Coordinates of N, CA and C in Angstrom, one line a residue:
M1 N -3.4 9.3 15.4 CA -2.3 9.6 14.6 C -2.9 9.6 13.3
K2 N -2.5 10.4 12.4 CA -2.5 10.2 11.0 C -1.5 9.2 10.5
I3 N -2.1 8.1 9.7 CA -1.1 7.1 9.2 C -1.3 6.9 7.8
L4 N -0.4 6.9 7.1 CA -0.4 6.4 5.4 C 0.2 5.2 5.5
L5 N -0.6 4.2 4.8 CA -0.3 2.9 4.8 C -0.1 2.3 3.1
T6 N 0.8 1.6 2.9 CA 1.0 0.9 1.7 C 0.6 -0.5 1.8
G7 N 0.1 -1.3 1.1 CA -0.2 -2.6 1.0 C -1.5 -2.9 1.8
A8 N -2.3 -2.2 2.4 CA -3.6 -2.2 3.2 C -4.4 -3.3 2.7
T9 N -4.4 -3.8 1.4 CA -5.0 -4.9 1.1 C -4.7 -6.3 1.1
G10 N -3.2 -6.1 1.4 CA -2.5 -7.6 1.5 C -2.6 -8.1 2.9
F11 N -2.0 -9.2 3.2 CA -2.3 -10.1 4.2 C -1.9 -9.3 5.2
L12 N -0.8 -8.7 5.5 CA -0.3 -8.0 6.7 C -1.1 -6.6 6.9
G13 N -1.1 -5.9 5.8 CA -2.1 -4.7 5.7 C -3.7 -5.0 6.3
S14 N -4.1 -6.0 5.7 CA -5.6 -6.2 5.9 C -5.6 -6.6 7.4
N15 N -4.8 -7.1 8.0 CA -4.8 -7.4 9.7 C -4.4 -6.3 10.4
L16 N -3.4 -5.2 10.0 CA -3.3 -4.1 10.8 C -3.9 -3.3 10.7
V17 N -4.7 -2.9 9.6 CA -5.8 -1.9 9.5 C -7.1 -1.9 10.6
P18 N -7.7 -3.1 10.7 CA -8.7 -2.8 11.9 C -8.0 -2.5 13.2
S19 N -6.7 -3.1 13.5 CA -6.3 -2.6 14.9 C -5.6 -1.2 15.0
L20 N -5.1 -0.7 13.8 CA -5.0 0.8 13.9 C -6.3 1.7 14.0
L21 N -7.4 1.2 13.5 CA -8.3 2.0 13.4 C -9.1 1.9 14.8
R22 N -9.2 0.7 15.5 CA -9.5 0.4 16.8 C -8.9 1.2 17.9
D23 N -7.6 1.6 17.7 CA -6.7 2.3 18.4 C -7.2 3.7 18.3
G24 N -8.1 4.1 17.2 CA -8.2 5.6 17.1 C -7.4 6.3 16.1
H25 N -6.5 5.5 15.3 CA -5.9 6.2 14.3 C -6.7 6.6 12.8
E26 N -6.3 7.6 12.3 CA -6.7 7.9 11.1 C -5.8 7.0 10.0
V27 N -6.6 6.1 9.2 CA -5.5 5.6 8.2 C -6.1 6.0 7.0
T28 N -4.9 6.4 5.9 CA -5.0 6.5 4.4 C -4.1 5.6 3.9
A29 N -5.1 4.8 3.1 CA -4.4 3.5 2.4 C -4.0 4.0 0.8
L30 N -3.0 3.7 0.7 CA -2.4 4.1 -0.9 C -2.3 2.7 -1.5
G31 N -3.2 2.5 -2.6 CA -3.3 1.1 -3.6 C -3.7 1.4 -4.8
R32 N -3.9 0.3 -5.3 CA -4.3 0.2 -6.6 C -6.0 0.1 -6.6
S33 N -6.4 1.1 -7.7 CA -7.9 1.1 -7.7 C -8.8 0.3 -7.5
E34 N -8.3 -1.0 -8.1 CA -9.2 -2.3 -8.1 C -9.3 -2.8 -6.9
R35 N -9.0 -2.4 -5.8 CA -8.8 -2.8 -4.4 C -9.6 -1.8 -3.4
R36 N -9.9 -0.6 -4.0 CA -10.5 0.8 -3.4 C -11.8 0.2 -2.5
S37 N -12.5 -0.8 -3.0 CA -13.8 -1.1 -1.8 C -13.3 -1.8 -0.7
V38 N -12.4 -2.7 -1.0 CA -11.8 -3.6 0.0 C -11.3 -2.6 1.3
V39 N -10.5 -1.6 0.8 CA -10.1 -0.5 1.8 C -10.9 0.4 2.4
E40 N -12.0 0.8 1.9 CA -12.8 1.8 2.1 C -14.0 0.7 3.0
S41 N -14.2 -0.2 2.7 CA -15.0 -1.0 3.5 C -14.3 -1.3 5.1
M42 N -13.3 -1.1 5.3 CA -12.5 -1.3 6.6 C -12.4 0.1 7.4
G43 N -12.9 1.3 6.6 CA -13.1 2.5 7.4 C -11.7 3.6 6.8
C44 N -11.1 3.1 5.8 CA -9.7 4.0 5.7 C -10.2 4.8 4.4
R45 N -9.6 5.9 4.4 CA -9.5 7.0 3.2 C -8.8 6.1 2.1
F46 N -9.0 6.4 1.0 CA -8.3 5.6 -0.1 C -7.6 6.6 -1.1
V47 N -6.5 6.5 -1.4 CA -5.8 7.2 -2.6 C -5.1 6.2 -3.7
G48 N -5.7 6.2 -4.8 CA -5.3 5.3 -5.9 C -3.9 5.7 -6.6
A49 N -3.5 4.5 -6.4 CA -1.6 4.6 -7.1 C -1.3 3.2 -7.4
D50 N -0.6 3.1 -8.4 CA 0.3 1.8 -8.6 C 1.5 2.2 -8.6
L51 N 2.4 1.6 -7.6 CA 3.7 2.0 -7.6 C 4.5 1.3 -8.4
T52 N 4.0 0.7 -9.4 CA 4.7 0.4 -10.7 C 4.8 1.0 -11.8
D53 N 3.8 2.0 -11.6 CA 3.8 3.2 -12.8 C 4.7 4.2 -12.6
S54 N 5.1 4.7 -13.7 CA 6.0 5.7 -13.8 C 5.7 7.6 -13.3
E55 N 4.2 7.1 -13.2 CA 3.5 8.3 -12.7 C 3.7 8.5 -11.1
P56 N 4.2 9.8 -10.9 CA 4.2 10.0 -9.4 C 3.1 9.7 -8.6
V57 N 3.1 9.3 -7.2 CA 2.1 9.2 -6.4 C 1.3 10.5 -6.0
P58 N 0.0 10.3 -6.2 CA -1.0 11.7 -6.1 C -0.5 12.3 -4.3
P59 N -0.9 13.6 -4.3 CA -0.7 13.9 -2.8 C -1.8 13.3 -2.0
C60 N -1.5 12.8 -0.9 CA -1.8 12.0 0.1 C -2.2 13.0 1.3
G61 N -2.2 14.0 1.7 CA -2.1 14.9 2.6 C -1.0 14.6 3.6
D62 N -1.1 15.3 4.7 CA -0.1 15.2 5.8 C -0.4 14.0 6.8
H63 N 0.8 13.3 7.2 CA 0.6 12.4 8.0 C 1.6 12.2 9.1
D64 N 1.5 11.7 10.2 CA 2.4 11.6 11.3 C 3.4 10.4 10.9
M65 N 2.9 9.4 10.2 CA 3.8 8.1 9.9 C 3.2 7.6 8.9
A66 N 4.3 6.9 8.0 CA 4.0 6.0 6.7 C 4.6 4.6 7.1
I67 N 3.4 3.8 7.1 CA 4.1 2.3 6.9 C 3.9 1.5 5.6
F68 N 5.0 1.2 5.2 CA 5.4 0.7 3.8 C 5.1 -0.8 3.7
L69 N 3.9 -1.4 3.4 CA 3.8 -3.0 3.4 C 3.6 -3.3 2.1
A70 N 3.5 -2.5 1.1 CA 3.3 -2.9 -0.3 C 4.4 -3.7 -1.1
L71 N 4.4 -4.8 -1.2 CA 5.5 -5.5 -1.8 C 5.0 -6.6 -2.6
S72 N 5.9 -7.0 -3.6 CA 5.8 -8.1 -4.5 C 6.4 -9.2 -4.2
L73 N 5.7 -10.3 -4.2 CA 6.1 -11.7 -4.0 C 6.3 -12.6 -5.1
S74 N 6.4 -12.0 -6.4 CA 6.3 -12.6 -7.4 C 7.8 -13.3 -7.8
H75 N 8.3 -14.4 -7.0 CA 9.3 -14.9 -6.9 C 9.3 -16.0 -8.0
H76 N 8.2 -16.5 -8.0 CA 7.9 -17.6 -9.5 C 7.9 -16.8 -10.6
G77 N 9.0 -17.7 -11.4 CA 9.1 -16.8 -12.8 C 10.3 -16.2 -12.9
W78 N 11.1 -16.1 -11.7 CA 12.2 -15.0 -11.6 C 13.4 -15.7 -12.6
P79 N 14.1 -15.1 -13.3 CA 14.0 -13.5 -13.1 C 13.1 -12.7 -14.3
D80 N 12.2 -13.5 -14.9 CA 11.2 -12.8 -15.6 C 10.6 -11.8 -15.2
K81 N 10.4 -12.0 -13.7 CA 9.5 -10.8 -13.0 C 10.3 -10.0 -12.3
A82 N 11.5 -9.9 -12.5 CA 12.2 -9.1 -11.7 C 11.9 -7.7 -11.7
H83 N 11.3 -7.2 -12.9 CA 11.2 -5.9 -12.9 C 9.8 -5.5 -12.2
D84 N 9.0 -6.5 -11.9 CA 7.8 -6.2 -11.2 C 8.4 -6.1 -9.5
V85 N 9.2 -7.2 -9.3 CA 9.6 -7.2 -7.6 C 10.3 -5.8 -7.2
I86 N 11.2 -5.4 -8.2 CA 12.2 -4.3 -8.0 C 11.0 -3.1 -8.1
G87 N 10.3 -3.1 -8.9 CA 9.2 -1.9 -9.1 C 8.7 -1.7 -8.1
V88 N 8.1 -2.3 -7.4 CA 7.3 -2.2 -6.2 C 8.3 -2.4 -4.9
N89 N 9.1 -3.1 -4.7 CA 9.8 -3.1 -3.3 C 11.0 -2.1 -3.4
V90 N 11.3 -1.7 -4.3 CA 12.5 -0.6 -4.4 C 12.1 0.5 -4.8
L91 N 11.5 0.7 -6.2 CA 11.1 1.8 -6.5 C 10.2 2.5 -6.1
G92 N 9.2 1.5 -5.8 CA 7.9 2.0 -5.2 C 7.9 2.7 -3.9
A93 N 8.9 2.3 -2.9 CA 9.3 2.7 -1.8 C 9.8 4.2 -1.9
S94 N 10.5 4.4 -2.7 CA 11.1 5.6 -3.1 C 10.3 6.9 -3.5
K95 N 9.0 6.5 -3.9 CA 8.2 7.6 -4.3 C 7.8 8.5 -3.0

């Protein structure tokens, strides 16, 4: 199965990716460019995007499933960080 995964370099994603690959799935990770090498070292295809940008997400190809694990846990400093939390957790998911 072809799976698109956001949050592949986070705690949940980095633990899920090896299992998906071991089960024979083809994983495309959508994430920030500075984490590219982490994702590619796991054996995933990487598509660079920042879900907090106003830019549209680049084409990622056809997938059978999308798993959205990208999220912001910037609760420290709330409400000053409200824009970051909403940008990733709500607006990013709608892209």
